[in-house]
């Protein structure tokens, strides 16, 4: 890699995330932001809002993003990488458009974006690119000089993302009673999405059923399971499972659901299960509610010993991985030869999302890709 101070041509990094309510009065307005244009009645939003009210109406995601920002700034400073870091959200303050306006006012003209999603999918990548295009359009309407924006590649197979999760699974296994530890199954969990969305996350003919979304998660599951076997000498059975389904019942979504999976493992005689939430960067609401509340209750009901391993959060190795990705992309932009840092057999993801990548139901402009109207 080049000298650690070389982020040129970029002059800022933007952490782009989902956002979440920070008090009871924020919950319904936040959910209205999330579901805008989908015609979901307020009564249904109130039902979903109960998940947040169980935790005082506060989503942990904003504090987790603040912790990640601190970790990134600390890592950058320690490695003499002089690159300011900003933060903007899709659905709650600080809103993306406001943050981009601030960045332009600060003189930032070449912006690199880190999205808090490691995998290819519409909701995890292209929707964020659509949000960027919407914000750029809003600034253009205000007469603001637009910056050039690029997005970091998917980082699911970067060792700085994988190693903290490997350690988390090892710690969870070690925390199980000794008599069930070696027989424990590992459930690698991620967000369920519609089958059709998964298939269009990358051509099925290139990636298999479920497209790049499923292929990438299977690769991460395999890499973690192999690392656990190498470090413990035990070959634990594992499966990729899904959680947090939110769509209409008649539309097929990725399965099995985590709670159904726990029932199946109990019926098959599994002595224990470790749930590893590989699809999530931090322990936000979908981890706290769907796993630590619902899945935990299901396991207790079944009498099935269960542990839930940690997400990467603000682990220093993840912060170092982001620095590595920033330097890698900067070197690419300078037309220098780069060897991307990845584990496994899938190789590095594309730096520039191709035309038609992870399409929406209704076509919308998306920035930071080959089809961007803001080149």
PDB file of C-alpha atoms in Angstrom, residues 56-174:
ATOM      1  CA  UNK A  56     -36.840   3.467  25.775  1.00  0.00           C
ATOM      2  CA  UNK A  57     -37.584   4.621  22.224  1.00  0.00           C
ATOM      3  CA  UNK A  58     -33.873   4.777  21.457  1.00  0.00           C
ATOM      4  CA  UNK A  59     -32.109   2.878  18.715  1.00  0.00           C
ATOM      5  CA  UNK A  60     -28.496   2.086  19.576  1.00  0.00           C
ATOM      6  CA  UNK A  61     -27.341   2.669  15.995  1.00  0.00           C
ATOM      7  CA  UNK A  62     -26.515   6.365  16.338  1.00  0.00           C
ATOM      8  CA  UNK A  63     -24.317   5.847  19.394  1.00  0.00           C
ATOM      9  CA  UNK A  64     -22.684   2.924  17.618  1.00  0.00           C
ATOM     10  CA  UNK A  65     -21.925   5.161  14.653  1.00  0.00           C
ATOM     11  CA  UNK A  66     -20.438   7.752  16.999  1.00  0.00           C
ATOM     12  CA  UNK A  67     -18.217   5.038  18.470  1.00  0.00           C
ATOM     13  CA  UNK A  68     -17.144   3.967  14.978  1.00  0.00           C
ATOM     14  CA  UNK A  69     -16.371   7.577  14.065  1.00  0.00           C
ATOM     15  CA  UNK A  70     -14.178   7.853  17.160  1.00  0.00           C
ATOM     16  CA  UNK A  71     -12.383   4.621  16.269  1.00  0.00           C
ATOM     17  CA  UNK A  72     -11.799   5.752  12.681  1.00  0.00           C
ATOM     18  CA  UNK A  73     -10.509   9.170  13.702  1.00  0.00           C
ATOM     19  CA  UNK A  74      -8.188   7.580  16.262  1.00  0.00           C
ATOM     20  CA  UNK A  75      -6.840   5.098  13.721  1.00  0.00           C
ATOM     21  CA  UNK A  76      -6.380   7.748  11.023  1.00  0.00           C
ATOM     22  CA  UNK A  77      -4.549  10.040  13.449  1.00  0.00           C
ATOM     23  CA  UNK A  78      -2.259   7.234  14.645  1.00  0.00           C
ATOM     24  CA  UNK A  79      -1.316   6.461  11.040  1.00  0.00           C
ATOM     25  CA  UNK A  80      -0.899  10.087   9.910  1.00  0.00           C
ATOM     26  CA  UNK A  81      -3.846   9.878   7.541  1.00  0.00           C
ATOM     27  CA  UNK A  82      -5.092  13.462   7.395  1.00  0.00           C
ATOM     28  CA  UNK A  83      -8.613  12.880   6.124  1.00  0.00           C
ATOM     29  CA  UNK A  84     -11.604  14.480   7.864  1.00  0.00           C
ATOM     30  CA  UNK A  85     -14.573  12.186   8.539  1.00  0.00           C
ATOM     31  CA  UNK A  86     -18.217  13.266   8.393  1.00  0.00           C
ATOM     32  CA  UNK A  87     -21.442  11.387   9.158  1.00  0.00           C
ATOM     33  CA  UNK A  88     -24.835  11.417   7.460  1.00  0.00           C
ATOM     34  CA  UNK A  89     -27.929   9.174   7.720  1.00  0.00           C
ATOM     35  CA  UNK A  90     -30.649   7.998   5.394  1.00  0.00           C
ATOM     36  CA  UNK A  91     -33.562   8.231   7.833  1.00  0.00           C
ATOM     37  CA  UNK A  92     -32.649  10.405  10.823  1.00  0.00           C
ATOM     38  CA  UNK A  93     -30.416  13.223  11.951  1.00  0.00           C
ATOM     39  CA  UNK A  94     -27.745  13.970  10.946  1.00  0.00           C
ATOM     40  CA  UNK A  95     -29.445  13.764   7.555  1.00  0.00           C
ATOM     41  CA  UNK A  96     -27.341  13.052   4.480  1.00  0.00           C
ATOM     42  CA  UNK A  97     -28.289  16.217   2.580  1.00  0.00           C
ATOM     43  CA  UNK A  98     -27.402  18.423   5.548  1.00  0.00           C
ATOM     44  CA  UNK A  99     -24.058  16.678   5.933  1.00  0.00           C
ATOM     45  CA  UNK A 100     -23.188  17.015   2.241  1.00  0.00           C
ATOM     46  CA  UNK A 101     -24.112  20.701   2.379  1.00  0.00           C
ATOM     47  CA  UNK A 102     -21.762  21.094   5.352  1.00  0.00           C
ATOM     48  CA  UNK A 103     -18.988  19.254   3.540  1.00  0.00           C
ATOM     49  CA  UNK A 104     -19.243  21.497   0.496  1.00  0.00           C
ATOM     50  CA  UNK A 105     -19.240  24.578   2.726  1.00  0.00           C
ATOM     51  CA  UNK A 106     -16.044  23.203   4.277  1.00  0.00           C
ATOM     52  CA  UNK A 107     -14.455  23.020   0.835  1.00  0.00           C
ATOM     53  CA  UNK A 108     -14.683  19.255   0.296  1.00  0.00           C
ATOM     54  CA  UNK A 109     -14.722  18.403  -3.409  1.00  0.00           C
ATOM     55  CA  UNK A 110     -13.709  14.709  -3.639  1.00  0.00           C
ATOM     56  CA  UNK A 111     -15.668  12.598  -1.168  1.00  0.00           C
ATOM     57  CA  UNK A 112     -15.295   8.903  -0.457  1.00  0.00           C
ATOM     58  CA  UNK A 113     -18.305   7.147   1.096  1.00  0.00           C
ATOM     59  CA  UNK A 114     -18.295   4.305   3.633  1.00  0.00           C
ATOM     60  CA  UNK A 115     -21.735   2.667   3.898  1.00  0.00           C
ATOM     61  CA  UNK A 116     -22.505   0.618   7.002  1.00  0.00           C
ATOM     62  CA  UNK A 117     -23.345  -2.431   4.900  1.00  0.00           C
ATOM     63  CA  UNK A 118     -20.713  -4.934   3.810  1.00  0.00           C
ATOM     64  CA  UNK A 119     -22.605  -6.803   1.103  1.00  0.00           C
ATOM     65  CA  UNK A 120     -24.165  -6.346  -2.329  1.00  0.00           C
ATOM     66  CA  UNK A 121     -27.928  -5.728  -2.402  1.00  0.00           C
ATOM     67  CA  UNK A 122     -30.419  -3.023  -3.254  1.00  0.00           C
ATOM     68  CA  UNK A 123     -31.006  -1.925   0.353  1.00  0.00           C
ATOM     69  CA  UNK A 124     -27.356  -2.336   1.324  1.00  0.00           C
ATOM     70  CA  UNK A 125     -25.792  -0.538  -1.625  1.00  0.00           C
ATOM     71  CA  UNK A 126     -27.876   0.881  -4.453  1.00  0.00           C
ATOM     72  CA  UNK A 127     -30.447   2.504  -2.142  1.00  0.00           C
ATOM     73  CA  UNK A 128     -27.622   4.394  -0.443  1.00  0.00           C
ATOM     74  CA  UNK A 129     -26.431   5.454  -3.901  1.00  0.00           C
ATOM     75  CA  UNK A 130     -29.966   6.639  -4.674  1.00  0.00           C
ATOM     76  CA  UNK A 131     -29.938   8.621  -1.418  1.00  0.00           C
ATOM     77  CA  UNK A 132     -26.681  10.254  -2.520  1.00  0.00           C
ATOM     78  CA  UNK A 133     -28.233  11.144  -5.884  1.00  0.00           C
ATOM     79  CA  UNK A 134     -31.299  12.627  -4.163  1.00  0.00           C
ATOM     80  CA  UNK A 135     -29.085  14.757  -1.912  1.00  0.00           C
ATOM     81  CA  UNK A 136     -26.942  15.923  -4.815  1.00  0.00           C
ATOM     82  CA  UNK A 137     -30.090  16.868  -6.732  1.00  0.00           C
ATOM     83  CA  UNK A 138     -31.303  18.881  -3.735  1.00  0.00           C
ATOM     84  CA  UNK A 139     -27.984  20.713  -3.486  1.00  0.00           C
ATOM     85  CA  UNK A 140     -27.938  21.312  -7.237  1.00  0.00           C
ATOM     86  CA  UNK A 141     -31.393  22.918  -6.967  1.00  0.00           C
ATOM     87  CA  UNK A 142     -29.956  25.225  -4.301  1.00  0.00           C
ATOM     88  CA  UNK A 143     -27.167  26.277  -6.654  1.00  0.00           C
ATOM     89  CA  UNK A 144     -24.482  24.507  -4.607  1.00  0.00           C
ATOM     90  CA  UNK A 145     -21.313  23.417  -6.408  1.00  0.00           C
ATOM     91  CA  UNK A 146     -21.504  19.622  -6.376  1.00  0.00           C
ATOM     92  CA  UNK A 147     -18.640  17.451  -5.125  1.00  0.00           C
ATOM     93  CA  UNK A 148     -17.526  14.260  -6.880  1.00  0.00           C
ATOM     94  CA  UNK A 149     -18.497  11.216  -4.815  1.00  0.00           C
ATOM     95  CA  UNK A 150     -17.178   7.655  -4.877  1.00  0.00           C
ATOM     96  CA  UNK A 151     -18.151   4.716  -2.682  1.00  0.00           C
ATOM     97  CA  UNK A 152     -15.838   2.167  -1.054  1.00  0.00           C
ATOM     98  CA  UNK A 153     -16.173  -1.384  -2.359  1.00  0.00           C
ATOM     99  CA  UNK A 154     -18.011  -4.100  -0.446  1.00  0.00           C
ATOM    100  CA  UNK A 155     -15.788  -5.222   2.414  1.00  0.00           C
ATOM    101  CA  UNK A 156     -17.416  -8.515   3.483  1.00  0.00           C
ATOM    102  CA  UNK A 157     -14.217 -10.507   2.821  1.00  0.00           C
ATOM    103  CA  UNK A 158     -11.678  -8.037   4.202  1.00  0.00           C
ATOM    104  CA  UNK A 159      -9.757  -9.639   7.103  1.00  0.00           C
ATOM    105  CA  UNK A 160     -10.414  -6.588   9.302  1.00  0.00           C
ATOM    106  CA  UNK A 161     -14.146  -7.314   9.013  1.00  0.00           C
ATOM    107  CA  UNK A 162     -13.810 -11.093   9.392  1.00  0.00           C
ATOM    108  CA  UNK A 163     -11.331 -11.394  12.258  1.00  0.00           C
ATOM    109  CA  UNK A 164     -13.505  -9.672  14.912  1.00  0.00           C
ATOM    110  CA  UNK A 165     -16.414 -11.956  13.972  1.00  0.00           C
ATOM    111  CA  UNK A 166     -14.201 -15.042  14.162  1.00  0.00           C
ATOM    112  CA  UNK A 167     -13.132 -14.011  17.660  1.00  0.00           C
ATOM    113  CA  UNK A 168     -16.765 -13.371  18.586  1.00  0.00           C
ATOM    114  CA  UNK A 169     -17.807 -16.884  17.596  1.00  0.00           C
ATOM    115  CA  UNK A 170     -14.852 -18.384  19.475  1.00  0.00           C
ATOM    116  CA  UNK A 171     -15.782 -16.413  22.601  1.00  0.00           C
ATOM    117  CA  UNK A 172     -19.424 -17.498  22.345  1.00  0.00           C
ATOM    118  CA  UNK A 173     -18.439 -21.149  21.968  1.00  0.00           C
ATOM    119  CA  UNK A 174     -16.125 -20.875  24.970  1.00  0.00           C
TER     120      UNK A 174
END
